[in-house]
Amino acid sequence: MAQVPQTFFDALAVRTWCGRALGALGRAREEIDAINVYPVADGDTGTNLYLTVESAATAVEAVFAGYETGDGEPSLADTVHAMAHGALIGARGNSGTILAQLLRGMAQVLGEEGARGDGAGLRLALRRAADSAWQAVAHPVEGTVLTVASAAADAAEQAEGDCGTVARAAYDGACTALAATPAQLAVLGRAGVVDAGGRGLVAVLGALVETLTGETVREASSSVREVPSAAREGAAVREGASVEGAAAVPGSRAEGGTPAVGDAPAVPGSRAAGGTPAVGEASGVPGYRAVGEIPAVREAAEAPVAVSGGHARVGSASGADLCADAVDTGGPAYEVIYLLEADDTAVARLRDRLDALGDSLVVVGGDGLWNVHVHVDDAGAAVEAGVEAGRPYRIRITHFGLGDVHTGGERPPRERAQRAVVAVVPGEGLAGLYTEAGATTVLARPGEPPASGELVQAVRRAHAREVVLLPNDAELRHTAAAAAEQARTEGIRVALIPTRSAVQGIAALAVHEPQRRFDEDVVQMTAAAGATRYAEVVVAERQSWTTAGICQAGDVLGLIDGDVAVIGADVTATARTVLDRMLQAGGELVTLVVGDEAPETVAEQLQARVRESYLAVDTVVYRGGHQGTLLLIGVE
């Protein structure tokens, strides 16, 4: 069904775009990971792009949340700067870093005073985005996401019309360029795939088209076998860029002409001349709507980033996936990350010191607070350099070969458990129940679903070799999948059971046996969750079309397996109808999780209903606390 278009690129369009881009990357994540062969075949480009956009979307949601209790709404400048800053602090890997710079380039245009959110403004924003991304990479290569971004900007510049027309032209240009990448980069041609980063950018641009036109775009192909022959046989080469296996072109360095971007002589203000580096970001992925991480979004979007090792690299609080290319390549043994309080002069000296110690150096920040990320063989020297520069804290040292993590203390790491369960729970009551059963919990407050970074932290907190992850929400499946993928890069064996409700998680946890083999345990838990039908009773917030008809604000809704099945006026009566419908298909055990806002007698009346009408069925009741729903029902 066609979506409602946002014909003007305003704050709401930015918010919608981020959400749709996140969904698109979630759906394409595994496909993009699978075709990731350049620059390192580490199979994480899709995951990295998803985490980058997730951080951008979180930052935008934080801006809107700040206006919920007051008058007015955020401006276009507010939201694009938040988007750029969020991508910056959450960027992962090479492609995620470049995507963050693309969004930053757009924000520089659309966030200016008097900027226009029309077709002309979008054209300028896409052009700035592509140009700034090329400038950010020390050794740009054709056939990558950079080529796709430039083609999108070129096509947008030829389009006349509103935002939707410009976005559609950019998307079509990106698709054409993506299809040509195997002809430009030999490693892609040999693997029979298109560039993974470019594929991700096409998904993001497709989400922009859907936002601005309401139309659904066609999916891009990841296989070179489906690429048109004309596109495979050749593509324009951007002046100054290198092409793996390509012949020299007039004016290129190979022809004795203008040097390539990565080989350019020092110019005032460039890194080679000792000036300020180009691109930037901070570290860490904030929690959903965690506004404490974005105190100055406009200024932060302009933060500088050091470029080392031929790629613009962006640091993160966890940082493990940024360093995948250091594994098995003879690179430095340690990743060192810390926050640093220091002045600009001291940080300039620190950059030079760390650049001599290792590679993949990223120093980002400003106004006295910086984030430092570097790969080195001497981790102690990297920390000492921070001490000389100012006050380092939140120090994190990871040994690439062993996966060890040290956080500044002297005590030896505790022994890992063999197996653990990590679960997302919607209320304090269920959190206590899951914890008593031995699970590590992540609390999902109403309207504030956890980000993948929080799930990764919970997996680390569980400190086990094997982890079973229970998202307990259908909307969290992509987030949980990204978190699982990230945890696997750290050497943790993770199995994701796609539970869609906390009552399914309870059923899975009930049959969990840490002593049996991991695969057998996962199979049994998955079967128990799958055999549990789930329902919830909520109050409608607004008038809406549903599968059971039109509901009004204040109506009581009964949802079975995610779809509205009952519309009523009374909580207990609606819950009774829902329960009857579920038990018509049979069942042996009813689980009721009662929220704080539910009527006090609802559980007693439902238990009585089961005793009177379903003699062979048992009932168990839990208190869920403030869980966002009046009642959760599970039938096994």
XYZ file of C-alpha atoms in Angstrom:
636
model
C 0.000 0.000 0.000
C 1.374 3.447 -0.886
C 2.656 5.509 2.004
C 1.722 9.129 2.655
C 4.444 11.248 1.012
C 6.347 14.110 2.651
C 6.518 16.415 -0.370
C 8.688 18.948 1.473
C 11.937 17.972 3.193
C 11.191 19.182 6.717
C 11.817 17.887 10.235
C 9.114 15.231 9.995
C 10.521 14.028 6.669
C 13.957 13.619 8.271
C 12.429 11.574 11.074
C 10.462 9.405 8.652
C 13.485 8.924 6.414
C 15.657 7.740 9.297
C 13.020 5.242 10.386
C 12.502 3.866 6.893
C 16.241 3.733 6.187
C 16.709 1.749 9.384
C 13.996 -0.681 8.324
C 15.446 -1.035 4.831
C 18.923 -1.760 6.156
C 17.483 -4.185 8.675
C 15.865 -6.154 5.870
C 18.986 -6.036 3.693
C 21.569 -6.448 6.470
C 22.339 -10.135 5.972
C 22.448 -9.767 2.189
C 24.869 -6.837 2.423
C 27.045 -8.653 4.966
C 27.231 -11.624 2.584
C 28.573 -9.569 -0.365
C 31.136 -7.641 1.731
C 34.454 -8.416 -0.013
C 36.105 -4.961 -0.135
C 38.180 -3.459 1.411
C 38.214 -6.423 3.843
C 36.047 -9.522 3.480
C 34.894 -9.403 7.092
C 31.166 -9.744 6.399
C 29.947 -6.844 8.523
C 29.132 -3.939 6.184
C 25.369 -4.405 6.466
C 25.552 -4.615 10.231
C 27.803 -1.560 10.426
C 25.490 0.513 8.237
C 22.466 -0.572 10.265
C 24.134 0.453 13.538
C 25.176 3.796 12.042
C 21.645 4.648 10.900
C 20.210 3.336 14.148
C 22.304 5.893 16.028
C 21.173 8.637 13.635
C 17.518 7.695 14.111
C 17.966 7.629 17.897
C 19.370 11.152 17.877
C 16.479 12.442 15.760
C 13.947 10.797 18.087
C 15.655 12.507 21.017
C 15.078 15.905 19.378
C 11.381 15.181 18.871
C 11.100 13.858 22.430
C 12.393 17.177 23.702
C 9.386 18.939 22.169
C 6.727 16.523 23.418
C 6.182 18.332 26.718
C 6.338 21.858 25.347
C 5.084 24.016 22.520
C 6.342 23.990 18.963
C 8.210 21.394 16.984
C 11.830 20.893 15.923
C 13.140 22.721 12.893
C 14.766 21.179 9.839
C 18.137 22.414 11.113
C 17.571 20.768 14.508
C 16.805 17.402 12.994
C 19.452 17.239 10.253
C 22.171 18.246 12.711
C 20.928 15.627 15.161
C 20.858 13.033 12.370
C 24.415 13.852 11.356
C 25.671 13.870 14.935
C 23.920 10.615 15.752
C 25.447 8.917 12.715
C 28.800 10.378 13.669
C 28.879 8.987 17.194
C 27.463 5.625 16.147
C 29.335 5.080 12.876
C 30.838 1.617 12.476
C 33.356 0.388 9.965
C 34.538 1.978 6.758
C 31.132 2.190 5.050
C 29.403 3.418 8.192
C 32.012 6.152 8.519
C 31.466 7.276 4.935
C 27.687 7.210 5.390
C 28.060 9.387 8.488
C 30.076 11.855 6.434
C 27.433 11.817 3.691
C 24.766 12.730 6.252
C 27.036 15.380 7.712
C 27.464 16.912 4.254
C 23.696 17.066 3.827
C 23.340 18.670 7.254
C 25.856 21.362 6.343
C 23.524 22.501 3.556
C 20.078 21.844 5.018
C 21.062 23.064 8.482
C 22.154 26.508 7.341
C 20.059 29.525 8.267
C 17.482 30.105 5.562
C 18.079 26.703 3.975
C 15.321 25.467 1.698
C 13.815 22.000 2.030
C 12.682 21.959 -1.598
C 14.077 20.199 -4.658
C 16.838 22.770 -5.142
C 17.929 22.446 -1.533
C 18.002 18.649 -1.745
C 20.105 18.818 -4.919
C 22.683 20.989 -3.157
C 22.657 18.739 -0.096
C 23.318 15.575 -2.112
C 26.148 17.292 -3.979
C 27.796 18.484 -0.758
C 27.369 15.028 0.751
C 29.144 13.266 -2.112
C 31.969 15.803 -2.353
C 32.648 15.820 1.387
C 32.755 12.016 1.477
C 35.362 11.932 -1.301
C 37.436 14.520 0.541
C 37.215 12.544 3.766
C 38.900 9.401 2.421
C 42.673 9.588 2.032
C 42.809 7.075 -0.848
C 39.418 7.027 -2.602
C 38.747 4.093 -4.923
C 36.260 3.877 -7.777
C 33.669 1.136 -7.635
C 32.816 1.804 -4.003
C 30.134 3.657 -2.072
C 31.915 6.887 -3.041
C 31.179 6.237 -6.716
C 27.546 5.469 -5.964
C 27.190 8.663 -3.909
C 28.700 10.785 -6.683
C 26.430 9.234 -9.293
C 23.413 9.960 -7.111
C 24.452 13.601 -6.778
C 25.161 13.893 -10.510
C 21.725 12.520 -11.379
C 20.034 14.767 -8.818
C 21.654 17.839 -10.360
C 20.024 17.000 -13.700
C 16.551 16.669 -12.182
C 14.060 19.516 -12.181
C 11.118 19.496 -9.828
C 10.199 18.887 -6.208
C 12.012 16.834 -3.572
C 10.414 13.595 -4.676
C 11.590 14.064 -8.259
C 15.138 14.853 -7.118
C 15.222 11.888 -4.723
C 13.951 9.529 -7.430
C 16.633 10.748 -9.850
C 19.335 10.289 -7.198
C 18.115 6.774 -6.459
C 18.047 5.780 -10.127
C 21.541 7.206 -10.627
C 22.803 5.306 -7.604
C 21.296 2.039 -8.864
C 23.003 2.465 -12.234
C 26.345 3.219 -10.588
C 25.969 0.279 -8.212
C 25.443 -2.068 -11.150
C 28.708 -0.818 -12.665
C 30.884 -1.344 -9.580
C 32.041 -4.880 -10.532
C 33.555 -3.445 -13.730
C 35.429 -0.792 -11.750
C 36.785 -2.904 -8.909
C 38.356 -6.213 -9.883
C 37.743 -7.895 -6.531
C 33.997 -7.329 -6.956
C 34.035 -8.698 -10.488
C 35.864 -11.832 -9.356
C 33.356 -12.386 -6.531
C 30.370 -11.713 -8.782
C 28.873 -9.066 -6.497
C 28.321 -5.333 -6.353
C 29.913 -3.110 -3.708
C 28.391 -3.755 -0.294
C 28.662 -0.164 0.912
C 27.103 1.091 -2.297
C 24.292 -1.439 -1.905
C 23.617 -0.045 1.552
C 23.562 3.534 0.270
C 21.033 2.531 -2.386
C 18.801 1.176 0.400
C 19.096 4.486 2.258
C 18.271 6.495 -0.868
C 15.359 4.174 -1.581
C 13.983 5.028 1.845
C 14.328 8.720 0.940
C 12.267 8.172 -2.223
C 9.556 6.356 -0.250
C 9.506 9.173 2.308
C 9.157 11.946 -0.266
C 6.898 10.234 -2.817
C 5.011 7.550 -0.914
C 6.035 5.059 -3.610
C 7.752 1.737 -3.002
C 11.086 1.442 -4.831
C 12.456 -1.628 -6.564
C 15.174 -3.574 -4.782
C 18.726 -3.279 -6.103
C 20.520 -6.431 -7.235
C 23.556 -7.653 -5.296
C 24.707 -10.121 -7.947
C 26.850 -9.186 -10.909
C 24.981 -11.814 -12.941
C 21.930 -9.559 -12.916
C 23.875 -6.412 -13.817
C 23.160 -5.077 -17.316
C 26.052 -5.817 -19.695
C 26.460 -2.166 -20.633
C 27.000 -1.287 -17.010
C 29.501 -4.119 -16.521
C 31.578 -3.132 -19.534
C 32.586 0.265 -18.254
C 31.848 3.286 -16.156
C 33.150 6.810 -15.863
C 36.112 7.245 -13.541
C 36.149 10.264 -11.279
C 39.281 12.307 -11.809
C 41.900 11.646 -9.170
C 40.454 8.345 -7.970
C 42.176 4.999 -8.313
C 40.638 1.924 -9.908
C 41.910 -1.528 -9.038
C 43.199 -3.100 -12.228
C 42.262 -0.088 -14.379
C 44.453 1.385 -17.107
C 45.933 4.839 -16.724
C 43.660 7.667 -17.743
C 44.701 11.072 -19.023
C 45.554 13.391 -16.189
C 45.850 10.605 -13.618
C 48.966 9.999 -11.546
C 49.710 6.891 -13.603
C 49.863 9.128 -16.665
C 52.108 11.656 -14.933
C 49.351 14.173 -14.431
C 47.488 15.375 -11.377
C 48.126 13.164 -8.330
C 45.312 11.060 -6.960
C 43.529 12.373 -3.918
C 45.391 10.065 -1.540
C 48.792 11.105 -3.031
C 48.136 14.838 -3.162
C 50.924 17.128 -1.924
C 50.504 18.919 1.370
C 48.231 21.922 1.263
C 47.498 24.424 4.023
C 45.125 22.927 6.534
C 45.528 19.358 5.289
C 46.798 16.504 7.453
C 49.961 16.297 5.361
C 50.660 19.929 6.168
C 50.006 19.415 9.848
C 46.684 21.192 9.795
C 43.269 20.199 11.045
C 42.079 16.820 9.771
C 38.893 16.640 7.814
C 36.066 14.434 8.970
C 34.726 13.613 12.386
C 32.777 11.870 15.061
C 32.622 10.866 18.648
C 32.210 7.458 20.231
C 29.506 5.236 21.506
C 25.954 4.406 20.604
C 23.517 6.119 22.965
C 20.447 4.405 24.298
C 17.156 5.084 22.572
C 16.253 8.742 23.115
C 19.301 9.111 25.355
C 19.648 12.865 24.936
C 22.603 13.087 27.312
C 24.922 12.000 24.518
C 24.018 14.912 22.202
C 24.389 18.150 24.200
C 25.446 20.291 21.249
C 24.297 18.755 18.021
C 25.107 21.669 15.737
C 28.670 22.060 16.987
C 29.279 18.313 17.193
C 28.313 17.830 13.574
C 31.339 19.932 12.676
C 33.789 17.944 14.826
C 37.080 17.001 13.116
C 38.338 13.471 12.553
C 41.893 12.338 11.968
C 42.423 10.132 8.928
C 44.957 7.340 9.169
C 45.746 4.212 7.221
C 44.097 5.370 4.000
C 40.530 5.433 5.303
C 38.488 7.933 7.243
C 37.716 5.905 10.352
C 35.130 6.662 12.990
C 35.471 5.425 16.568
C 32.823 3.952 18.813
C 32.529 3.042 22.452
C 32.565 -0.661 21.667
C 34.730 -0.344 18.595
C 35.198 -4.054 17.949
C 33.723 -4.088 14.465
C 35.867 -1.151 13.420
C 38.871 -3.342 13.985
C 37.855 -6.439 12.095
C 40.333 -5.618 9.351
C 43.141 -5.734 11.891
C 42.544 -9.418 12.546
C 44.678 -11.899 10.617
C 46.295 -9.152 8.554
C 49.482 -8.633 10.535
C 48.195 -5.338 11.914
C 48.617 -3.970 15.450
C 47.669 -6.256 18.331
C 45.527 -3.891 20.424
C 42.643 -1.486 20.052
C 42.775 1.401 22.545
C 39.773 3.664 23.136
C 39.330 6.391 25.731
C 37.619 9.688 26.375
C 39.997 12.580 26.976
C 39.680 15.988 28.604
C 42.343 18.175 26.995
C 42.831 21.418 25.107
C 43.227 21.699 21.357
C 47.015 22.167 21.433
C 47.545 19.055 23.516
C 45.285 17.014 21.257
C 47.229 18.133 18.173
C 50.397 16.773 19.780
C 48.571 13.609 20.801
C 47.504 12.952 17.213
C 51.109 13.057 16.033
C 52.226 10.813 18.891
C 49.531 8.177 18.302
C 49.971 8.314 14.527
C 53.584 7.258 15.056
C 52.542 4.444 17.412
C 49.941 2.729 15.236
C 47.197 3.099 12.653
C 43.392 3.418 12.290
C 43.706 6.577 14.366
C 40.560 8.556 15.076
C 40.570 11.594 17.341
C 37.247 13.414 17.450
C 35.562 16.024 19.570
C 36.176 19.577 20.632
C 35.565 22.119 23.367
C 37.830 20.209 25.741
C 36.316 16.711 25.366
C 37.651 14.193 22.869
C 37.279 10.567 21.907
C 40.464 8.720 21.035
C 40.635 5.465 19.047
C 43.814 3.817 17.757
C 45.279 0.401 16.873
C 48.731 -0.155 18.410
C 51.161 -2.849 19.519
C 52.046 -0.940 22.710
C 48.739 -0.241 24.465
C 50.482 1.229 27.505
C 52.227 3.850 25.393
C 48.906 4.887 23.840
C 47.366 5.400 27.282
C 50.466 7.222 28.543
C 50.200 9.588 25.585
C 46.669 10.392 26.728
C 47.863 11.053 30.282
C 50.461 13.478 28.944
C 47.789 15.275 26.912
C 45.139 15.581 29.620
C 42.794 13.337 31.627
C 41.862 10.059 29.899
C 38.985 8.003 31.289
C 36.639 5.157 30.275
C 39.750 3.440 28.965
C 39.084 0.284 26.957
C 41.813 -1.994 25.620
C 40.977 -4.972 23.392
C 43.459 -7.630 22.265
C 42.468 -8.552 18.723
C 43.809 -12.079 18.844
C 42.343 -13.093 22.197
C 39.303 -10.856 22.417
C 40.363 -9.755 25.918
C 38.922 -6.493 27.186
C 40.614 -4.464 29.922
C 38.989 -1.384 31.365
C 41.734 0.124 33.458
C 41.654 -2.133 36.542
C 44.350 -4.523 37.729
C 42.118 -7.390 38.843
C 42.166 -10.481 36.579
C 39.081 -11.063 34.420
C 36.543 -13.410 35.978
C 35.901 -16.763 34.335
C 33.184 -16.736 31.710
C 30.050 -18.760 32.283
C 29.331 -21.381 29.671
C 25.855 -20.133 28.783
C 23.503 -17.256 29.543
C 20.156 -15.866 28.456
C 19.703 -12.181 27.612
C 16.113 -10.932 27.359
C 14.354 -7.648 26.625
C 11.501 -7.137 29.091
C 8.765 -4.454 29.050
C 8.400 -3.798 32.797
C 10.125 -3.923 36.167
C 7.968 -6.801 37.358
C 8.968 -9.037 34.479
C 12.569 -7.912 34.820
C 12.541 -9.330 38.344
C 10.947 -12.566 37.158
C 13.479 -13.057 34.361
C 16.372 -12.182 36.673
C 15.226 -14.756 39.226
C 15.253 -17.318 36.418
C 18.886 -16.440 35.714
C 18.514 -14.160 32.695
C 20.323 -10.884 32.067
C 17.638 -8.311 31.285
C 17.327 -5.139 29.233
C 14.390 -2.966 30.276
C 12.280 -1.601 27.409
C 10.300 1.308 28.792
C 7.072 2.343 27.019
C 7.935 4.222 23.842
C 11.675 3.694 24.371
C 12.812 0.445 22.718
C 16.463 -0.403 23.366
C 19.080 0.234 20.718
C 21.360 -2.558 19.531
C 24.228 -1.071 21.528
C 22.288 -1.709 24.738
C 21.704 -5.313 23.723
C 25.407 -5.787 22.969
C 26.290 -4.366 26.376
C 23.849 -6.806 27.995
C 25.455 -9.719 26.133
C 28.857 -8.594 27.409
C 27.438 -8.181 30.903
C 26.205 -11.770 30.835
C 29.898 -12.744 30.477
C 29.253 -16.123 28.867
C 30.728 -18.066 25.979
C 27.246 -18.857 24.659
C 24.250 -16.517 24.788
C 20.599 -17.010 23.896
C 19.015 -13.671 22.979
C 15.257 -13.130 23.453
C 14.054 -9.795 21.943
C 10.418 -10.401 23.058
C 9.136 -7.894 20.491
C 8.549 -8.324 16.762
C 9.727 -4.750 16.167
C 13.134 -5.534 17.692
C 14.105 -8.391 15.398
C 16.447 -6.310 13.211
C 17.940 -4.548 16.229
C 18.516 -7.877 17.984
C 20.007 -9.425 14.834
C 22.486 -6.562 14.530
C 23.425 -6.905 18.206
C 23.926 -10.645 17.817
C 26.156 -10.103 14.797
C 28.208 -7.552 16.706
C 28.616 -9.890 19.690
C 29.760 -12.703 17.392
C 32.637 -10.534 16.149
C 33.808 -10.474 19.769
C 33.987 -14.252 19.929
C 30.655 -14.881 21.652
C 28.398 -17.603 20.290
C 24.933 -16.042 20.055
C 21.627 -17.634 19.104
C 18.699 -15.308 18.441
C 15.264 -16.764 19.169
C 12.707 -14.437 17.489
C 10.296 -14.160 20.426
C 7.592 -11.576 19.726
C 6.211 -11.170 23.250
C 7.467 -11.455 26.809
C 5.107 -14.403 27.400
C 6.885 -16.310 24.625
C 10.137 -15.475 26.359
C 8.768 -16.875 29.631
C 7.890 -20.116 27.859
C 11.361 -20.340 26.329
C 13.065 -19.606 29.637
C 11.003 -22.295 31.371
C 12.589 -25.060 29.276
C 16.117 -23.599 29.264
C 18.681 -26.222 30.352
C 22.278 -24.905 30.498
C 23.652 -28.443 30.913
C 22.557 -29.742 27.505
C 24.264 -28.968 24.231
C 23.806 -25.405 22.994
C 22.046 -26.352 19.764
C 19.635 -28.669 21.591
C 18.871 -25.990 24.166
C 18.142 -23.429 21.460
C 15.876 -25.846 19.599
C 13.865 -26.626 22.739
C 13.549 -22.955 23.699
C 12.527 -22.014 20.153
C 9.892 -24.752 20.086
C 8.441 -23.631 23.437
C 8.260 -19.999 22.281
C 6.701 -20.978 18.956
C 4.032 -23.056 20.690
C 2.921 -20.056 22.758
C 0.244 -17.830 21.261
C 0.328 -14.303 22.622
C -2.087 -11.415 23.078
C -2.176 -8.020 24.702
C -4.844 -5.597 25.862
C -4.156 -1.901 25.350
C -6.008 1.418 25.136
C -6.167 3.157 21.738
C -4.437 6.524 21.691
C -6.171 7.845 18.568
C -8.743 7.008 15.938
C -7.408 4.402 13.562
C -8.291 1.720 11.031
C -7.642 -1.781 12.375
C -8.209 -5.353 11.228
C -11.282 -5.419 13.506
C -12.720 -2.122 12.257
C -12.353 1.547 13.180
C -11.334 2.303 16.756
C -11.644 5.603 18.597
C -9.267 7.139 21.119
C -9.946 5.519 24.477
C -11.274 2.233 23.072
C -9.898 -0.976 24.575
C -8.110 -3.097 21.982
C -7.400 -6.802 22.174
C -4.530 -7.886 19.924
C -3.888 -11.560 19.159
C -0.538 -12.450 17.597
C 0.011 -8.771 16.793
C -3.305 -8.046 15.043
C -6.290 -6.217 16.520
C -8.985 -8.844 17.066
C -11.368 -7.138 19.514
C -12.493 -3.535 20.030
C -14.336 -2.933 23.291
C -15.169 -0.419 25.988
C -14.305 -2.435 29.103
C -10.872 -3.885 29.907
C -12.086 -7.041 31.655
C -14.766 -7.831 29.063
C -12.322 -7.313 26.201
C -9.694 -9.483 27.903
C -12.269 -12.220 28.467
C -13.238 -12.210 24.783
C -9.584 -12.369 23.738
C -8.902 -15.260 26.107
C -11.919 -17.215 24.865
C -10.827 -16.829 21.263
C -7.330 -18.025 22.067
C -8.533 -21.066 24.016
C -10.894 -22.109 21.239
C -7.817 -23.547 19.540
C -6.845 -25.438 22.686
C -4.252 -24.908 25.351
C -2.870 -26.289 28.605
C -1.465 -23.223 30.351
C -2.563 -19.575 30.430
C -0.018 -16.950 31.467
C -1.301 -13.528 32.544
C 1.069 -10.587 33.006
C -0.873 -7.734 34.612
C 0.298 -4.132 34.257
C -0.022 -1.448 36.913
C -2.745 0.363 34.956
C -5.029 -2.682 34.654
C -8.151 -3.021 36.874
C -7.323 -4.759 40.163
C -9.822 -7.574 39.614
C -9.012 -8.435 35.997
C -6.659 -11.318 36.856
C -9.115 -12.843 39.349
C -11.983 -12.688 36.866
C -9.934 -14.253 34.076
C -8.724 -17.015 36.389
C -12.338 -17.707 37.373
C -13.292 -17.795 33.704
C -10.637 -20.431 32.996
C -11.649 -22.552 36.015
C -15.317 -22.504 35.028
C -15.034 -23.047 31.285
C -11.702 -24.766 30.617
C -11.260 -27.490 33.229
C -7.961 -28.906 31.958
C -6.205 -25.541 31.698
C -3.939 -24.079 34.393
C -3.386 -20.367 34.980
C -0.342 -18.486 36.290
C -0.320 -14.745 37.059
C 2.636 -12.328 37.178
C 2.779 -8.625 37.976
C 4.454 -6.751 35.140
C 4.651 -3.282 36.672
C 4.662 -0.304 34.340
C 4.919 -2.337 31.122
C 3.131 -0.165 28.561
C 0.209 -2.587 28.148
C -2.682 -3.312 30.494
C -2.382 -7.070 30.104
C -0.258 -9.691 28.364
C -1.755 -13.122 27.734
C 0.065 -16.287 26.723
C -1.523 -19.642 25.869
C 0.622 -22.771 25.585
